[in-house]
mmCIF file of C-alpha atoms and ligand atoms in Angstrom:
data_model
loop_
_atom_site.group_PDB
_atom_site.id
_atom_site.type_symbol
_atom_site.label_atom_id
_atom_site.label_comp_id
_atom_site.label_asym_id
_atom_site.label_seq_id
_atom_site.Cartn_x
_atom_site.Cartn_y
_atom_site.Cartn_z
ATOM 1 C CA UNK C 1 9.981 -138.263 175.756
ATOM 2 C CA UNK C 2 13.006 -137.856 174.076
ATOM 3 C CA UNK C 3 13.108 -136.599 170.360
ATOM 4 C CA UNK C 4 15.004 -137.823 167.043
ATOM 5 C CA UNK C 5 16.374 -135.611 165.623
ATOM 6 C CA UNK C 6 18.304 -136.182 161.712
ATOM 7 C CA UNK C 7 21.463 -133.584 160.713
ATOM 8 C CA UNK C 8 24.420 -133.270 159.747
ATOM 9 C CA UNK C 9 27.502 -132.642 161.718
ATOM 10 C CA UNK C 10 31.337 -132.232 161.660
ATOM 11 C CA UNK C 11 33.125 -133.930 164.090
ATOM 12 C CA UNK C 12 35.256 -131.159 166.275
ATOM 13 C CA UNK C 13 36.529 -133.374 169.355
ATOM 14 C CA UNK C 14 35.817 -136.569 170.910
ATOM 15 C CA UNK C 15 36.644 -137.693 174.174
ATOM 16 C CA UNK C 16 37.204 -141.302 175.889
ATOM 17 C CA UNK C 17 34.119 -141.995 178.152
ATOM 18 C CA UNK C 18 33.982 -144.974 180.332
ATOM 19 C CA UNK C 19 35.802 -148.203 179.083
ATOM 20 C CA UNK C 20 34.689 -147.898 175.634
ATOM 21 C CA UNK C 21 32.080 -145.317 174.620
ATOM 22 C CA UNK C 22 33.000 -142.136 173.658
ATOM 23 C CA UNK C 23 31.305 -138.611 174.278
ATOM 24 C CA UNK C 24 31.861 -136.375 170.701
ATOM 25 C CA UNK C 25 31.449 -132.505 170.058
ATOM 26 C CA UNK C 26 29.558 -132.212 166.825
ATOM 27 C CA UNK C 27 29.016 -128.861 165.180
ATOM 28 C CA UNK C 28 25.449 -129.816 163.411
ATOM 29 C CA UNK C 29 23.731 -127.688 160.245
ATOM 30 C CA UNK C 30 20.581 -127.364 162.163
ATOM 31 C CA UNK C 31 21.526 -127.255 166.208
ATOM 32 C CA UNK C 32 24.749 -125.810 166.652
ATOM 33 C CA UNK C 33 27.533 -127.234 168.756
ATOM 34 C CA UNK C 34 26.138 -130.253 170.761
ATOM 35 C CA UNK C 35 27.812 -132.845 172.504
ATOM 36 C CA UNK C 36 26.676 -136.708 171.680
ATOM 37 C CA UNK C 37 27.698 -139.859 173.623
ATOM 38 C CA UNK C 38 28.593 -142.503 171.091
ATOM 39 C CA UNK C 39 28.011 -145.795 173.243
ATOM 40 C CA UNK C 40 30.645 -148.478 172.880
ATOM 41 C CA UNK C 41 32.522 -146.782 170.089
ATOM 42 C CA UNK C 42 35.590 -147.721 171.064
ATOM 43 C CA UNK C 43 35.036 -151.453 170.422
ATOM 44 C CA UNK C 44 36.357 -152.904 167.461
ATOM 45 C CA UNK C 45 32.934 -153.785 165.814
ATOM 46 C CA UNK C 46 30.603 -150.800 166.908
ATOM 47 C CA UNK C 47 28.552 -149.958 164.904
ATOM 48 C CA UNK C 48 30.368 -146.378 164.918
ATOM 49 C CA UNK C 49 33.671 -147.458 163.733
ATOM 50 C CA UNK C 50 34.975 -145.181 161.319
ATOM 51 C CA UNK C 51 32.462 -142.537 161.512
ATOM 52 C CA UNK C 52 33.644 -140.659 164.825
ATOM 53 C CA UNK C 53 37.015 -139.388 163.239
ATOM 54 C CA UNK C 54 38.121 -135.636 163.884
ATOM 55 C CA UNK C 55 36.435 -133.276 160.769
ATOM 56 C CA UNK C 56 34.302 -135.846 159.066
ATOM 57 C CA UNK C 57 31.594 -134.604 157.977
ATOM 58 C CA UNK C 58 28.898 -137.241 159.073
ATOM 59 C CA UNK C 59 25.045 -137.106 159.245
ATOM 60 C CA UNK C 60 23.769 -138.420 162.431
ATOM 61 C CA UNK C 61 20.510 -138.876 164.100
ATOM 62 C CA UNK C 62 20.371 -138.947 167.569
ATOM 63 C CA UNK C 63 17.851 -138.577 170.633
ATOM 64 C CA UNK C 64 17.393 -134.871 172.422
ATOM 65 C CA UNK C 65 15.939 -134.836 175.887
ATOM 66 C CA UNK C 66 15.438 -130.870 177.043
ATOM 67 C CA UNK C 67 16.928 -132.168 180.095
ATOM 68 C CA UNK C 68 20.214 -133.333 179.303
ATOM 69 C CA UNK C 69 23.485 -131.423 177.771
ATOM 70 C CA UNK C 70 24.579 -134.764 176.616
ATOM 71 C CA UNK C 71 22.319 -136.808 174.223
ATOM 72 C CA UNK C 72 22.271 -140.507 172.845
ATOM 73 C CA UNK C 73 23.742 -140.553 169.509
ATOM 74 C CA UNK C 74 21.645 -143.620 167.912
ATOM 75 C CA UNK C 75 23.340 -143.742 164.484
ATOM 76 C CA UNK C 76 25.974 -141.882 162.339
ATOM 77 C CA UNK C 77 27.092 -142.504 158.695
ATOM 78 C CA UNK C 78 29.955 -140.944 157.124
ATOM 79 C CA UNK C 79 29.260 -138.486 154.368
ATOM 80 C CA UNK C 80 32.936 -137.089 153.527
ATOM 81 C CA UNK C 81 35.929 -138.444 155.408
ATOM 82 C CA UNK C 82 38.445 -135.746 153.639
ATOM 83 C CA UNK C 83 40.373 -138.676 152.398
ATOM 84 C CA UNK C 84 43.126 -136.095 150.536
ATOM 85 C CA UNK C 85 43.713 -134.051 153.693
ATOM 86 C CA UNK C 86 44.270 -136.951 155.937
ATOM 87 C CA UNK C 87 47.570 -138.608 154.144
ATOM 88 C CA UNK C 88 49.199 -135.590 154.824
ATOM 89 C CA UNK C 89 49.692 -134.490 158.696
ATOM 90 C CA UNK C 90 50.342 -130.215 157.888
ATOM 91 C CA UNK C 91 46.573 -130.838 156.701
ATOM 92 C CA UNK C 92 45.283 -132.517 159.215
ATOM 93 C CA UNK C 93 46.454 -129.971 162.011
ATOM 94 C CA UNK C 94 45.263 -127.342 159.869
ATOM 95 C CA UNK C 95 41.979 -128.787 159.907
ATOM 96 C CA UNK C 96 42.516 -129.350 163.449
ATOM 97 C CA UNK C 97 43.081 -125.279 163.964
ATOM 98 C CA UNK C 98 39.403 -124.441 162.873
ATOM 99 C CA UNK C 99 37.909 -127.526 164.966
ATOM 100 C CA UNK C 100 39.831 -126.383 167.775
ATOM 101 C CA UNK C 101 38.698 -122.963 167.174
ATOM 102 C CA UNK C 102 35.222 -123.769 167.519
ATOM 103 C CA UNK C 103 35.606 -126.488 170.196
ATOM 104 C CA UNK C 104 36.268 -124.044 172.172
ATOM 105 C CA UNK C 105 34.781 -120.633 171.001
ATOM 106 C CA UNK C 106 30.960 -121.863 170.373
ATOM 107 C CA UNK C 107 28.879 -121.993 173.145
ATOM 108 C CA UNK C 108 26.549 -125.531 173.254
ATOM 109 C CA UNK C 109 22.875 -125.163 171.319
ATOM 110 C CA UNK C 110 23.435 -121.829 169.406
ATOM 111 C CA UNK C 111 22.642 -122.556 165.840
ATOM 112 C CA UNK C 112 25.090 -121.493 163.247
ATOM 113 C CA UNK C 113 24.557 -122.262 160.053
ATOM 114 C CA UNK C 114 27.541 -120.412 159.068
ATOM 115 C CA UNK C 115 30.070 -121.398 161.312
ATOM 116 C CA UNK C 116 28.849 -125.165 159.545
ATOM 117 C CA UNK C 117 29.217 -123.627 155.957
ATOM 118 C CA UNK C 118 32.716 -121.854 156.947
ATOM 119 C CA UNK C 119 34.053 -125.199 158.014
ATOM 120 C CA UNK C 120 33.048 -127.007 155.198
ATOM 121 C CA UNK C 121 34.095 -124.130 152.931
ATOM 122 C CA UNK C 122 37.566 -124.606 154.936
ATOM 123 C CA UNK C 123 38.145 -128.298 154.553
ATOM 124 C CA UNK C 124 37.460 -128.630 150.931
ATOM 125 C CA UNK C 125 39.593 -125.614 150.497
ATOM 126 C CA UNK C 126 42.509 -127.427 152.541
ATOM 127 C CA UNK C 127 42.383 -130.322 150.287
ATOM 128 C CA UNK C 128 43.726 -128.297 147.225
ATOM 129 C CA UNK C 129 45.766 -125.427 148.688
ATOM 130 C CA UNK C 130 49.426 -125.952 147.969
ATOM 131 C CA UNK C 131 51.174 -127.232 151.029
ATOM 132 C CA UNK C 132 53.398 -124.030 151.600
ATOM 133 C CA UNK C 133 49.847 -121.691 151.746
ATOM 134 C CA UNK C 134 48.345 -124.287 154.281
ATOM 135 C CA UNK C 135 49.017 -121.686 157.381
ATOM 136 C CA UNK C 136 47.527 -118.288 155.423
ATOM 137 C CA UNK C 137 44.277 -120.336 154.760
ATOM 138 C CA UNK C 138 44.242 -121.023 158.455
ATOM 139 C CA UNK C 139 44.737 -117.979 159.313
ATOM 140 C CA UNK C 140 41.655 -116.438 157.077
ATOM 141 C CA UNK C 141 39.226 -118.951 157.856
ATOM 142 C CA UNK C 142 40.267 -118.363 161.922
ATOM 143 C CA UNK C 143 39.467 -114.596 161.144
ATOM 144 C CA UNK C 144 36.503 -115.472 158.958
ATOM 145 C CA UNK C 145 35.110 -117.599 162.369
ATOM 146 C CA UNK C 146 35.930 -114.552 164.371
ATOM 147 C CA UNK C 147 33.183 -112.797 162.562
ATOM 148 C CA UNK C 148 31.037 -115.696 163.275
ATOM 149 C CA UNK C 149 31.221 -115.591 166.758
ATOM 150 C CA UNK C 150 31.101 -111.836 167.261
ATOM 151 C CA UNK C 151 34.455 -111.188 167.583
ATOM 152 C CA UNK C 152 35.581 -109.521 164.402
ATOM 153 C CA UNK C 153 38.122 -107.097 164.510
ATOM 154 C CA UNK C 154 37.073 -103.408 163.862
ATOM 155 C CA UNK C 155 39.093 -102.102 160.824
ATOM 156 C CA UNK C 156 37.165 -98.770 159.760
ATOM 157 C CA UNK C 157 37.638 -95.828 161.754
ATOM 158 C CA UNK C 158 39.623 -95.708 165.554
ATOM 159 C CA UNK C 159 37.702 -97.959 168.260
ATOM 160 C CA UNK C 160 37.773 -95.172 170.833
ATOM 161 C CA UNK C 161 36.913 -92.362 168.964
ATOM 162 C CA UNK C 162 35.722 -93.452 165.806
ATOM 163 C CA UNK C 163 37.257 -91.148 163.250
ATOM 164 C CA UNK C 164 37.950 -92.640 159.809
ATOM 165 C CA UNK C 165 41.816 -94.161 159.699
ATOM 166 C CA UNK C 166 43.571 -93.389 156.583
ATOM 167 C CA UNK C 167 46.098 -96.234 156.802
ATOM 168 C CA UNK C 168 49.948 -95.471 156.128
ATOM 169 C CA UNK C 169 52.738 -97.779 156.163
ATOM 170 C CA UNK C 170 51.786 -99.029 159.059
ATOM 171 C CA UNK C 171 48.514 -99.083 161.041
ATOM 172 C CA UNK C 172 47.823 -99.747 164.674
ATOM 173 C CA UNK C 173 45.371 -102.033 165.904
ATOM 174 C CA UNK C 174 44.473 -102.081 169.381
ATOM 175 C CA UNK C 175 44.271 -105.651 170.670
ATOM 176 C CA UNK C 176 42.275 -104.722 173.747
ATOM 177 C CA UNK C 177 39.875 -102.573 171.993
ATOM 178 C CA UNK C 178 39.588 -104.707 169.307
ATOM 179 C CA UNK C 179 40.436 -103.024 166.146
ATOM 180 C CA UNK C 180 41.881 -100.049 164.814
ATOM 181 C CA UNK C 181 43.165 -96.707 166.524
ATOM 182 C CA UNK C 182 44.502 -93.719 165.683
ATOM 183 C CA UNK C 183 48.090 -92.234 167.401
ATOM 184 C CA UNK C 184 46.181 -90.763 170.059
ATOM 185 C CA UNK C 185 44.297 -93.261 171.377
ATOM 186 C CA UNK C 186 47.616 -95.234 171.243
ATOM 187 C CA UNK C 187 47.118 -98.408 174.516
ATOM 188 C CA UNK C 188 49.818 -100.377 175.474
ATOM 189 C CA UNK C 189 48.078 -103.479 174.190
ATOM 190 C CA UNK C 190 48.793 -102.139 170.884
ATOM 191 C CA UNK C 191 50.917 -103.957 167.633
ATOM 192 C CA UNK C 192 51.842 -102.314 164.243
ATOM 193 C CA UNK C 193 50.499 -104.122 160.622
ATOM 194 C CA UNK C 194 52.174 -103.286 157.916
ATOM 195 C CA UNK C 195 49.929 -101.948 155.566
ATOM 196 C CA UNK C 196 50.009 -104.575 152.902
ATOM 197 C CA UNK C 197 48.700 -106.953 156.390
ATOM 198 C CA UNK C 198 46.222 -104.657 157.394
ATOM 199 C CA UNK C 199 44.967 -104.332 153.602
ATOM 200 C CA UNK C 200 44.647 -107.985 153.827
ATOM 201 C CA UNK C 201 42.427 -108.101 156.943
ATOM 202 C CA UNK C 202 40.048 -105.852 155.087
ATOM 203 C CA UNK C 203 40.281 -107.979 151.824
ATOM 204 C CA UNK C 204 39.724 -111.047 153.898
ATOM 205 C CA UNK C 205 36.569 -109.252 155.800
ATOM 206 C CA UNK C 206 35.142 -108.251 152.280
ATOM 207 C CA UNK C 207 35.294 -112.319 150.671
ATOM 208 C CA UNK C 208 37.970 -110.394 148.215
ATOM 209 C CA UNK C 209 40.986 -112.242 146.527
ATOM 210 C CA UNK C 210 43.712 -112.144 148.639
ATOM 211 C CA UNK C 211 47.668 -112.519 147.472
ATOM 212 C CA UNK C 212 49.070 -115.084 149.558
ATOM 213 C CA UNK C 213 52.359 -113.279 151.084
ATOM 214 C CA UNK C 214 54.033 -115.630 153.782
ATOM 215 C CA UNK C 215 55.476 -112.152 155.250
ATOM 216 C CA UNK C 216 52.047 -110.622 155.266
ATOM 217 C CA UNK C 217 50.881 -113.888 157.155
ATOM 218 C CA UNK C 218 53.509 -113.992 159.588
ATOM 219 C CA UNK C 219 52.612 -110.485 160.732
ATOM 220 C CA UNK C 220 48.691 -111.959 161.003
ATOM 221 C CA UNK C 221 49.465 -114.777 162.935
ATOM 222 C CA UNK C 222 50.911 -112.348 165.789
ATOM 223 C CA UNK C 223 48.152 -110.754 165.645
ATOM 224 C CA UNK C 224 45.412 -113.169 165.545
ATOM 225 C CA UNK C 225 47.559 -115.522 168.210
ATOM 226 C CA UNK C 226 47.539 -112.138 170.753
ATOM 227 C CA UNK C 227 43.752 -111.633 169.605
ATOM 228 C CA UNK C 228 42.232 -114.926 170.552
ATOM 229 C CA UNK C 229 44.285 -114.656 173.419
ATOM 230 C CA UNK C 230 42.736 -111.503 174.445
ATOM 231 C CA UNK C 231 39.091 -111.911 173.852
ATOM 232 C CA UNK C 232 38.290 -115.321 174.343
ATOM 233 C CA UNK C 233 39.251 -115.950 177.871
ATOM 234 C CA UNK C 234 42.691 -116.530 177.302
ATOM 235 C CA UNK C 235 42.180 -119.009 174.457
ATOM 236 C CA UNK C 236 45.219 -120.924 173.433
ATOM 237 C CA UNK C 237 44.409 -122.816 169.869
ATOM 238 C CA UNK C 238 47.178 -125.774 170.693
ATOM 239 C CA UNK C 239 46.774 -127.383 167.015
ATOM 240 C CA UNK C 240 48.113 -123.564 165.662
ATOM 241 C CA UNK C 241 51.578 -124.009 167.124
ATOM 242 C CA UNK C 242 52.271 -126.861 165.013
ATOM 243 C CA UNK C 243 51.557 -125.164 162.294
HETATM 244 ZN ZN1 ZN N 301 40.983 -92.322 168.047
#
């Protein structure tokens, strides 16, 4: 028997299905990432027009059968369709960025409350944010979902050998070991943050107030762009190039 279950979800991807149906990756409060077929909602008059939109937040209810990765979405009403981001497109592919992110970085069915909160957090955020500081919020909130998924980098002492880093101008951080090093565990997967950069990965880590620096971001971006890359199977976050 198949069982109803109520939540709410942001919409992270859909995809065409058949003529006119449409199957939608939802990141849910209560279940996770889990993928929904939305039956005829590509007709004019279903029932979900309007509510299957990239990053509205929605609450759905919809029927889970253990056996199935896919499940019969039965209803779905929108409950914040980020009308201020969506007039203007730098928002929307912002907001696109952190879907993208954990499209493809969540696995199905692994409950995460926060990575629901951090996206939330995010999109309300992106409404506000001055247009030029649209990319540095990105960019925190991509390293904030990092954390989320296990992935954060290690700032503290040197991955390989662990003692403490006192940082000078500029610190290394070892892409393929994931954080910091010191000179002498030096790997050619290795790039240089300035200091005021890698201060700001710590700030960012520690929910401190951060000074928005498009320099300081640039240098980030590099880094985070080479990071995903590295960690998460060669991840490529399209929606961050048109940033
Ligand atoms: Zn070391």
């Amino acid at each position: 028997m198949p069982r109803i279950v109520k939540t709410k979800g942001f919409i992270l991807h859909t995809f065409p299905f058949k003529e006119s149906s449409l199957i939608v990756s939802v990141l849910t409060r209560s279940a996770g990432r889990i993928k929904v077929l939305a039956k005829g909602a590509r007709r004019p008059k279903s029932k979900f027009c309007g509510t299957m939109e990239p990053f509205n937040l929605d609450e759905i209810i919809y029927y889970k059968r253990e056996t199935k990765e896919i499940y019969t979405l039965s209803d779905a009403v929108v409950l914040n369709h980020f009308e201020k981001l969506r007039c203007d497109p730098k928002r929307v592919n912002g907001a696109s960025v952190l879907c993208e992110f954990f499209e493809k970085s969540l696995a199905l069915e692994q409950p995460s409350y926060s990575a629901f909160s951090l996206i939330n957090e995010f999109l309300k955020r992106l409404e506000t944010i001055p247009q030029r500081l649209i990319k540095p919020l990105v960019l925190i909130y991509l390293l904030k979902g990092l954390r989320i998924i296990g992935f954060m980098p290690h700032l503290k002492s040197c991955v390989r050998c662990k003692e403490k880093i006192e940082p000078g101008p500029r610190v290394q951080l070892s892409i393929s070991g994931g954080g910091v090093v010191c000179s002498r565990d030096y790997d050619d997967t290795v790039v240089f943050l300035s200091n005021q950069a890698y201060q700001t990965l710590v700030r960012i880590y520690k929910n401190q107030e951060i000074q928005f620096s498009l320099k300081v971001f640039d240098e980030i971006e590099k880094f985070v762009t080479r990071y995903l890359g590295y960690h998460l199977n060669r991840l490529v976050l399209n929606s961050l190039k048109f940033l």
